[in-house]
Amino acid sequence: LTMGVREAARALGRSFRCVFASDINSGAIALHRRNFSADVYDSRPIEQYVDGELGAALTLSEQLFLQQLGRVDVLVAGPPCQGNSNLNNYTRRDDPKNLLYLRAVRSIEIVRPDSFVIENVPGVLHEHHGVLQTAVAHLTGLGYRVSYGVMPMRKIGVAQTRKRMFLVGSSIMEDVSIEKVIEESSVKERPISWACDDLRDKYNSAQIFNSSARHSETNRARIRYLFEHNLYELPNSERPDCHRLKPHNYPAVYGRMHWNDPAPTITGGFGSCGQGRFVHPLYRRTLTPHEAARVQFFPDFFDFSKIKRRELQMVIGNAVPAKAGYVIALPLLRAAVEHGVAD
């Protein structure tokens, strides 16, 4: 998201300054620091310092938080999405972490940015605590014009079938519309080959970023089977007992991508063929972090160095494609420039 906002500012000929960044993942903080150099970083759980109820007077912690920031044009947030993900078979739609969505809303109430963007998975629309509905009502009551909707990444040129739900609001724009953003940003669908074709000769086993994760002999055999039989779905006969001996709904797991189609949703498990359709279309391996980053629309100048493979996979897989941040931030920043509130 930060990458997209920065590029939107650059497209408008404006400088970019990140005043605050928060994440409990130390690897994500380190990468953000190397690429964006925010004024302040905080790795504490956000509920420890944005700790007041919606509509309540600011707590002492919140007063200290606000003093760090100064003026904010756009606030962007990506609350934990695992509790709303369709991949979560345990606490889906009723995970206590889902309530962290409202910490983003409280942050907006405290900071009062001109505009905001909150990202999550589409499942938040049906979350049991009603966090989206609460957020819309509260933010509208604060004077923001609000829009929310699901954005298919493939519609805006990301070579991936990922979908994300965005809640966007502004106090300076008259017409806030996710549907309009999608319509104006739509391009022809792009396959994974569009994102990764020039990386075919960049594989380097000595570099984490340009090599795939190691696979067990069993999984190597499964990958060989796909290529030897020119298959994209692994038959049940080659699957583990938990799939082979009973009906299952995981046809894409152990699957191979299609070179001329968009990639499936990239997750933190893209290094394992047992966690999704992550086998490379052309080579007997899963995606490299570089290839996954390309599918997530990260530019090659983004610095992913000094991070171990498992954590690298997680931060790439958990990221919002930068193109989405760009197309959503562009009209918000343009409005700030037109109103003379952004330098």
CSV table of C-alpha atoms in Angstrom, one decimal:
chain,number,residue,atom,x,y,z
A,1,LEU,CA,0.0,0.0,0.0
A,2,THR,CA,2.8,2.4,0.9
A,3,MET,CA,4.5,1.7,-2.4
A,4,GLY,CA,1.3,2.5,-4.3
A,5,VAL,CA,0.7,5.8,-2.4
A,6,ARG,CA,4.3,6.9,-3.0
A,7,GLU,CA,4.1,6.2,-6.7
A,8,ALA,CA,0.8,8.1,-6.9
A,9,ALA,CA,2.4,11.1,-5.3
A,10,ARG,CA,5.3,10.9,-7.8
A,11,ALA,CA,2.9,10.7,-10.7
A,12,LEU,CA,1.4,14.0,-9.5
A,13,GLY,CA,4.8,15.6,-9.2
A,14,ARG,CA,4.6,15.7,-5.4
A,15,SER,CA,7.0,14.6,-2.7
A,16,PHE,CA,6.2,11.8,-0.4
A,17,ARG,CA,6.7,11.6,3.3
A,18,CYS,CA,5.7,8.6,5.5
A,19,VAL,CA,5.2,9.9,9.0
A,20,PHE,CA,4.3,6.7,10.8
A,21,ALA,CA,4.4,2.9,10.2
A,22,SER,CA,3.2,0.1,12.4
A,23,ASP,CA,3.5,-3.7,12.2
A,24,ILE,CA,4.1,-6.4,14.7
A,25,ASN,CA,6.2,-8.3,12.1
A,26,SER,CA,9.9,-7.3,12.6
A,27,GLY,CA,10.8,-8.3,9.0
A,28,ALA,CA,8.0,-6.1,7.6
A,29,ILE,CA,9.2,-3.2,9.7
A,30,ALA,CA,12.8,-3.7,8.5
A,31,LEU,CA,11.8,-3.8,4.8
A,32,HIS,CA,9.6,-0.8,5.2
A,33,ARG,CA,12.4,1.1,6.9
A,34,ARG,CA,14.8,0.4,4.1
A,35,ASN,CA,12.4,1.4,1.4
A,36,PHE,CA,10.4,4.3,2.9
A,37,SER,CA,12.2,5.7,6.0
A,38,ALA,CA,9.1,6.7,8.0
A,39,ASP,CA,9.6,9.3,10.7
A,40,VAL,CA,8.3,6.9,13.4
A,41,TYR,CA,8.1,3.1,13.6
A,42,ASP,CA,6.2,1.1,16.2
A,43,SER,CA,6.1,-2.6,16.4
A,44,ARG,CA,3.8,-2.9,19.4
A,45,PRO,CA,0.2,-4.3,18.8
A,46,ILE,CA,-1.8,-1.2,17.8
A,47,GLU,CA,-4.4,-1.8,20.5
A,48,GLN,CA,-1.8,-0.9,23.1
A,49,TYR,CA,-1.6,2.7,22.0
A,50,VAL,CA,-4.8,3.2,20.0
A,51,ASP,CA,-6.8,2.0,22.9
A,52,GLY,CA,-9.9,4.2,23.2
A,53,GLU,CA,-13.5,3.2,22.3
A,54,LEU,CA,-15.0,4.7,19.1
A,55,GLY,CA,-16.5,8.1,19.9
A,56,ALA,CA,-14.7,8.4,23.3
A,57,ALA,CA,-12.3,11.1,24.5
A,58,LEU,CA,-8.7,10.4,23.6
A,59,THR,CA,-6.8,8.3,26.1
A,60,LEU,CA,-3.3,9.3,27.3
A,61,SER,CA,-1.7,6.7,24.9
A,62,GLU,CA,-3.7,8.1,22.0
A,63,GLN,CA,-2.7,11.7,22.8
A,64,LEU,CA,1.0,10.6,22.7
A,65,PHE,CA,0.4,8.7,19.5
A,66,LEU,CA,-1.2,11.8,17.9
A,67,GLN,CA,1.7,14.0,19.0
A,68,GLN,CA,4.1,11.9,16.9
A,69,LEU,CA,2.3,12.4,13.6
A,70,GLY,CA,1.4,16.0,12.8
A,71,ARG,CA,-0.6,16.6,9.6
A,72,VAL,CA,-1.6,13.5,7.6
A,73,ASP,CA,-3.0,13.7,4.1
A,74,VAL,CA,-3.8,9.9,3.7
A,75,LEU,CA,-4.0,7.2,6.3
A,76,VAL,CA,-3.7,3.6,4.9
A,77,ALA,CA,-4.3,0.5,6.9
A,78,GLY,CA,-4.3,-3.3,6.3
A,79,PRO,CA,-5.8,-4.9,9.5
A,80,PRO,CA,-5.2,-8.6,9.9
A,81,CYS,CA,-7.3,-10.5,7.3
A,82,GLN,CA,-6.7,-14.2,8.3
A,83,GLY,CA,-9.9,-14.2,10.4
A,84,ASN,CA,-11.9,-13.3,7.3
A,85,SER,CA,-10.1,-15.5,4.8
A,86,ASN,CA,-11.8,-18.4,3.1
A,87,LEU,CA,-8.6,-20.3,3.7
A,88,ASN,CA,-9.2,-20.2,7.4
A,89,ASN,CA,-11.2,-23.2,8.5
A,90,TYR,CA,-11.0,-22.6,12.2
A,91,THR,CA,-12.1,-19.0,13.2
A,92,ARG,CA,-13.4,-17.7,9.8
A,93,ARG,CA,-15.7,-14.7,10.2
A,94,ASP,CA,-15.6,-14.9,14.0
A,95,ASP,CA,-11.9,-14.3,14.9
A,96,PRO,CA,-11.2,-11.9,17.8
A,97,LYS,CA,-8.5,-10.3,15.6
A,98,ASN,CA,-11.2,-9.2,13.2
A,99,LEU,CA,-12.0,-6.4,15.8
A,100,LEU,CA,-8.6,-4.9,15.0
A,101,TYR,CA,-10.4,-3.5,11.9
A,102,LEU,CA,-12.0,-1.0,14.3
A,103,ARG,CA,-8.5,0.0,15.6
A,104,ALA,CA,-8.0,1.4,12.1
A,105,VAL,CA,-11.3,3.3,12.3
A,106,ARG,CA,-10.3,4.7,15.7
A,107,SER,CA,-6.9,5.7,14.2
A,108,ILE,CA,-8.8,7.7,11.6
A,109,GLU,CA,-11.0,9.3,14.3
A,110,ILE,CA,-7.9,10.4,16.2
A,111,VAL,CA,-5.7,11.5,13.3
A,112,ARG,CA,-8.5,13.0,11.1
A,113,PRO,CA,-6.6,12.6,7.8
A,114,ASP,CA,-8.1,14.2,4.7
A,115,SER,CA,-8.5,10.7,3.2
A,116,PHE,CA,-8.1,7.1,4.2
A,117,VAL,CA,-7.8,3.6,2.8
A,118,ILE,CA,-8.6,0.4,4.7
A,119,GLU,CA,-7.8,-2.9,3.0
A,120,ASN,CA,-9.0,-6.4,3.8
A,121,VAL,CA,-10.2,-9.7,2.2
A,122,PRO,CA,-13.7,-9.8,0.7
A,123,GLY,CA,-14.8,-12.0,3.6
A,124,VAL,CA,-15.0,-8.9,5.9
A,125,LEU,CA,-18.3,-8.1,4.2
A,126,HIS,CA,-19.8,-11.1,6.1
A,127,GLU,CA,-17.8,-10.9,9.3
A,128,HIS,CA,-19.9,-11.8,12.4
A,129,HIS,CA,-19.0,-8.7,14.5
A,130,GLY,CA,-20.2,-6.4,11.7
A,131,VAL,CA,-16.9,-4.4,11.7
A,132,LEU,CA,-17.4,-3.1,8.2
A,133,GLN,CA,-21.0,-1.8,8.9
A,134,THR,CA,-19.8,-0.2,12.2
A,135,ALA,CA,-16.9,1.4,10.3
A,136,VAL,CA,-19.0,2.9,7.6
A,137,ALA,CA,-21.6,4.3,10.0
A,138,HIS,CA,-18.9,5.8,12.3
A,139,LEU,CA,-16.8,7.3,9.6
A,140,THR,CA,-19.8,8.7,7.8
A,141,GLY,CA,-20.8,10.3,11.2
A,142,LEU,CA,-17.3,11.9,11.3
A,143,GLY,CA,-18.0,13.7,8.1
A,144,TYR,CA,-16.3,11.5,5.6
A,145,ARG,CA,-17.8,10.5,2.2
A,146,VAL,CA,-17.3,6.8,2.1
A,147,SER,CA,-17.3,4.0,-0.5
A,148,TYR,CA,-16.4,0.3,-0.2
A,149,GLY,CA,-16.2,-2.6,-2.7
A,150,VAL,CA,-14.3,-5.6,-3.9
A,151,MET,CA,-11.5,-4.9,-6.4
A,152,PRO,CA,-10.4,-7.8,-8.6
A,153,MET,CA,-6.7,-7.4,-9.1
A,154,ARG,CA,-6.9,-8.8,-12.6
A,155,LYS,CA,-9.1,-5.9,-13.6
A,156,ILE,CA,-6.4,-3.3,-12.9
A,157,GLY,CA,-3.6,-5.1,-14.6
A,158,VAL,CA,-2.2,-7.3,-11.8
A,159,ALA,CA,-1.3,-10.7,-13.2
A,160,GLN,CA,-3.2,-12.5,-10.4
A,161,THR,CA,-6.7,-13.5,-9.5
A,162,ARG,CA,-6.5,-12.0,-6.1
A,163,LYS,CA,-9.5,-9.9,-4.8
A,164,ARG,CA,-9.4,-7.3,-2.1
A,165,MET,CA,-12.1,-5.3,-0.3
A,166,PHE,CA,-11.3,-1.6,0.1
A,167,LEU,CA,-13.1,0.9,2.3
A,168,VAL,CA,-12.1,4.4,1.2
A,169,GLY,CA,-13.2,7.8,2.5
A,170,SER,CA,-12.4,11.5,2.1
A,171,SER,CA,-13.4,14.8,3.7
A,172,ILE,CA,-12.3,16.8,0.6
A,173,MET,CA,-13.6,14.8,-2.3
A,174,GLU,CA,-17.2,15.1,-3.4
A,175,ASP,CA,-17.3,11.8,-5.4
A,176,VAL,CA,-15.7,8.9,-3.6
A,177,SER,CA,-16.3,5.7,-5.5
A,178,ILE,CA,-14.5,2.4,-5.6
A,179,GLU,CA,-16.5,1.4,-8.7
A,180,LYS,CA,-15.3,4.5,-10.5
A,181,VAL,CA,-11.7,3.7,-9.6
A,182,ILE,CA,-12.0,0.2,-11.0
A,183,GLU,CA,-13.7,1.4,-14.2
A,184,GLU,CA,-11.1,4.1,-14.9
A,185,SER,CA,-8.2,1.8,-14.1
A,186,SER,CA,-9.3,-1.3,-16.0
A,187,VAL,CA,-6.9,-2.7,-18.5
A,188,LYS,CA,-6.6,-5.9,-20.5
A,189,GLU,CA,-6.1,-9.0,-18.3
A,190,ARG,CA,-2.4,-10.0,-17.9
A,191,PRO,CA,-1.0,-13.5,-17.5
A,192,ILE,CA,1.8,-14.5,-15.2
A,193,SER,CA,4.1,-14.6,-18.3
A,194,TRP,CA,3.6,-10.8,-18.6
A,195,ALA,CA,5.0,-10.4,-15.1
A,196,CYS,CA,7.8,-13.0,-15.1
A,197,ASP,CA,8.9,-13.8,-18.6
A,198,ASP,CA,12.1,-11.8,-18.4
A,199,LEU,CA,13.0,-13.6,-15.1
A,200,ARG,CA,13.4,-17.0,-16.8
A,201,ASP,CA,17.2,-16.7,-17.0
A,202,LYS,CA,17.6,-15.0,-13.6
A,203,TYR,CA,17.3,-18.2,-11.4
A,204,ASN,CA,20.3,-18.3,-9.0
A,205,SER,CA,20.4,-21.0,-6.3
A,206,ALA,CA,22.9,-18.9,-4.3
A,207,GLN,CA,20.4,-16.1,-3.9
A,208,ILE,CA,17.2,-16.5,-1.7
A,209,PHE,CA,15.4,-13.8,-3.8
A,210,ASN,CA,16.0,-15.6,-7.1
A,211,SER,CA,15.7,-19.3,-6.1
A,212,SER,CA,12.8,-21.4,-5.0
A,213,ALA,CA,12.3,-23.1,-1.6
A,214,ARG,CA,13.6,-26.6,-1.2
A,215,HIS,CA,11.0,-29.4,-1.5
A,216,SER,CA,10.8,-32.8,0.2
A,217,GLU,CA,11.5,-35.8,-2.0
A,218,THR,CA,7.8,-36.6,-1.9
A,219,ASN,CA,6.8,-33.2,-3.2
A,220,ARG,CA,9.6,-33.2,-5.8
A,221,ALA,CA,8.0,-36.5,-7.1
A,222,ARG,CA,4.6,-34.8,-7.3
A,223,ILE,CA,6.0,-31.9,-9.3
A,224,ARG,CA,7.8,-34.4,-11.6
A,225,TYR,CA,4.5,-36.2,-12.1
A,226,LEU,CA,2.8,-33.0,-13.3
A,227,PHE,CA,5.4,-32.3,-15.9
A,228,GLU,CA,5.9,-35.9,-17.1
A,229,HIS,CA,2.1,-36.2,-17.7
A,230,ASN,CA,1.6,-32.6,-18.8
A,231,LEU,CA,-0.9,-31.9,-16.0
A,232,TYR,CA,-1.9,-28.8,-14.1
A,233,GLU,CA,-3.9,-30.6,-11.4
A,234,LEU,CA,-2.4,-33.5,-9.4
A,235,PRO,CA,-4.6,-36.6,-9.5
A,236,ASN,CA,-5.8,-38.1,-6.2
A,237,SER,CA,-3.6,-41.1,-6.7
A,238,GLU,CA,-0.5,-38.9,-6.2
A,239,ARG,CA,-1.9,-36.9,-3.2
A,240,PRO,CA,-1.4,-37.6,0.5
A,241,ASP,CA,-4.0,-39.8,2.3
A,242,CYS,CA,-5.9,-36.8,3.7
A,243,HIS,CA,-6.8,-36.0,0.1
A,244,ARG,CA,-6.7,-39.4,-1.5
A,245,LEU,CA,-8.9,-41.3,0.9
A,246,LYS,CA,-11.8,-38.9,1.2
A,247,PRO,CA,-13.5,-36.1,-0.7
A,248,HIS,CA,-11.7,-32.8,-0.7
A,249,ASN,CA,-12.1,-29.3,-2.0
A,250,TYR,CA,-8.5,-28.5,-2.8
A,251,PRO,CA,-8.0,-29.2,-6.5
A,252,ALA,CA,-5.5,-26.4,-6.8
A,253,VAL,CA,-3.2,-27.6,-4.0
A,254,TYR,CA,-0.1,-29.3,-5.6
A,255,GLY,CA,-1.2,-27.7,-8.8
A,256,ARG,CA,0.8,-26.0,-11.6
A,257,MET,CA,0.2,-22.5,-12.8
A,258,HIS,CA,-0.8,-21.7,-16.4
A,259,TRP,CA,1.7,-19.6,-18.2
A,260,ASN,CA,-0.9,-17.7,-20.2
A,261,ASP,CA,-3.3,-17.1,-17.4
A,262,PRO,CA,-3.1,-14.8,-14.3
A,263,ALA,CA,-1.6,-16.5,-11.3
A,264,PRO,CA,-3.8,-17.6,-8.4
A,265,THR,CA,-3.8,-15.5,-5.2
A,266,ILE,CA,-0.2,-15.3,-3.9
A,267,THR,CA,0.0,-16.2,-0.2
A,268,GLY,CA,2.8,-16.5,2.3
A,269,GLY,CA,2.8,-20.2,1.3
A,270,PHE,CA,3.9,-19.7,-2.3
A,271,GLY,CA,7.1,-21.6,-1.6
A,272,SER,CA,5.3,-24.8,-1.0
A,273,CYS,CA,3.3,-26.8,-3.6
A,274,GLY,CA,1.3,-28.2,-0.7
A,275,GLN,CA,-0.3,-24.8,0.1
A,276,GLY,CA,-1.7,-23.9,-3.3
A,277,ARG,CA,-1.2,-23.8,-7.0
A,278,PHE,CA,2.3,-22.5,-6.8
A,279,VAL,CA,4.3,-24.8,-9.1
A,280,HIS,CA,5.9,-22.7,-11.9
A,281,PRO,CA,4.2,-23.2,-15.3
A,282,LEU,CA,7.5,-24.0,-17.1
A,283,TYR,CA,9.9,-25.3,-14.4
A,284,ARG,CA,9.9,-28.1,-11.9
A,285,ARG,CA,9.8,-25.9,-8.8
A,286,THR,CA,7.6,-23.4,-7.0
A,287,LEU,CA,7.9,-19.6,-7.6
A,288,THR,CA,10.9,-17.7,-6.4
A,289,PRO,CA,10.4,-14.7,-4.2
A,290,HIS,CA,11.4,-12.4,-7.1
A,291,GLU,CA,8.6,-14.0,-9.3
A,292,ALA,CA,6.1,-13.7,-6.5
A,293,ALA,CA,7.0,-10.1,-5.9
A,294,ARG,CA,6.5,-9.4,-9.6
A,295,VAL,CA,3.1,-11.0,-9.5
A,296,GLN,CA,2.4,-8.7,-6.5
A,297,PHE,CA,3.4,-5.7,-8.7
A,298,PHE,CA,6.5,-4.8,-6.7
A,299,PRO,CA,9.0,-2.9,-8.9
A,300,ASP,CA,12.5,-4.4,-9.1
A,301,PHE,CA,14.0,-1.4,-7.3
A,302,PHE,CA,12.2,-2.4,-4.1
A,303,ASP,CA,14.8,-3.6,-1.6
A,304,PHE,CA,14.0,-7.1,-0.3
A,305,SER,CA,17.5,-7.8,1.0
A,306,LYS,CA,18.6,-8.9,4.5
A,307,ILE,CA,15.6,-11.1,5.2
A,308,LYS,CA,15.3,-14.9,5.6
A,309,ARG,CA,13.3,-17.0,3.2
A,310,ARG,CA,10.3,-17.9,5.4
A,311,GLU,CA,9.8,-14.3,6.5
A,312,LEU,CA,10.4,-13.0,3.0
A,313,GLN,CA,7.7,-15.3,1.6
A,314,MET,CA,5.3,-14.1,4.3
A,315,VAL,CA,5.7,-10.4,3.7
A,316,ILE,CA,5.4,-10.8,-0.1
A,317,GLY,CA,2.4,-13.0,0.2
A,318,ASN,CA,0.6,-10.8,2.8
A,319,ALA,CA,1.2,-7.6,0.8
A,320,VAL,CA,-1.4,-5.7,-1.2
A,321,PRO,CA,-0.4,-5.4,-4.9
A,322,ALA,CA,1.2,-2.0,-5.3
A,323,LYS,CA,-0.9,-1.3,-8.3
A,324,ALA,CA,-4.0,-1.3,-6.1
A,325,GLY,CA,-2.5,1.2,-3.7
A,326,TYR,CA,-1.6,3.4,-6.7
A,327,VAL,CA,-5.0,3.5,-8.4
A,328,ILE,CA,-6.9,4.1,-5.1
A,329,ALA,CA,-4.5,6.7,-3.8
A,330,LEU,CA,-4.3,8.7,-7.1
A,331,PRO,CA,-7.7,10.4,-6.9
A,332,LEU,CA,-7.3,11.0,-3.2
A,333,LEU,CA,-4.0,12.7,-3.6
A,334,ARG,CA,-5.2,14.6,-6.7
A,335,ALA,CA,-8.0,16.0,-4.6
A,336,ALA,CA,-5.5,17.1,-1.9
A,337,VAL,CA,-3.4,18.9,-4.5
A,338,GLU,CA,-6.5,20.6,-6.0
A,339,HIS,CA,-7.6,21.8,-2.6
A,340,GLY,CA,-4.2,23.1,-1.8
A,341,VAL,CA,-3.7,20.9,1.2
A,342,ALA,CA,-0.7,18.9,-0.1
A,343,ASP,CA,2.7,20.3,-1.0
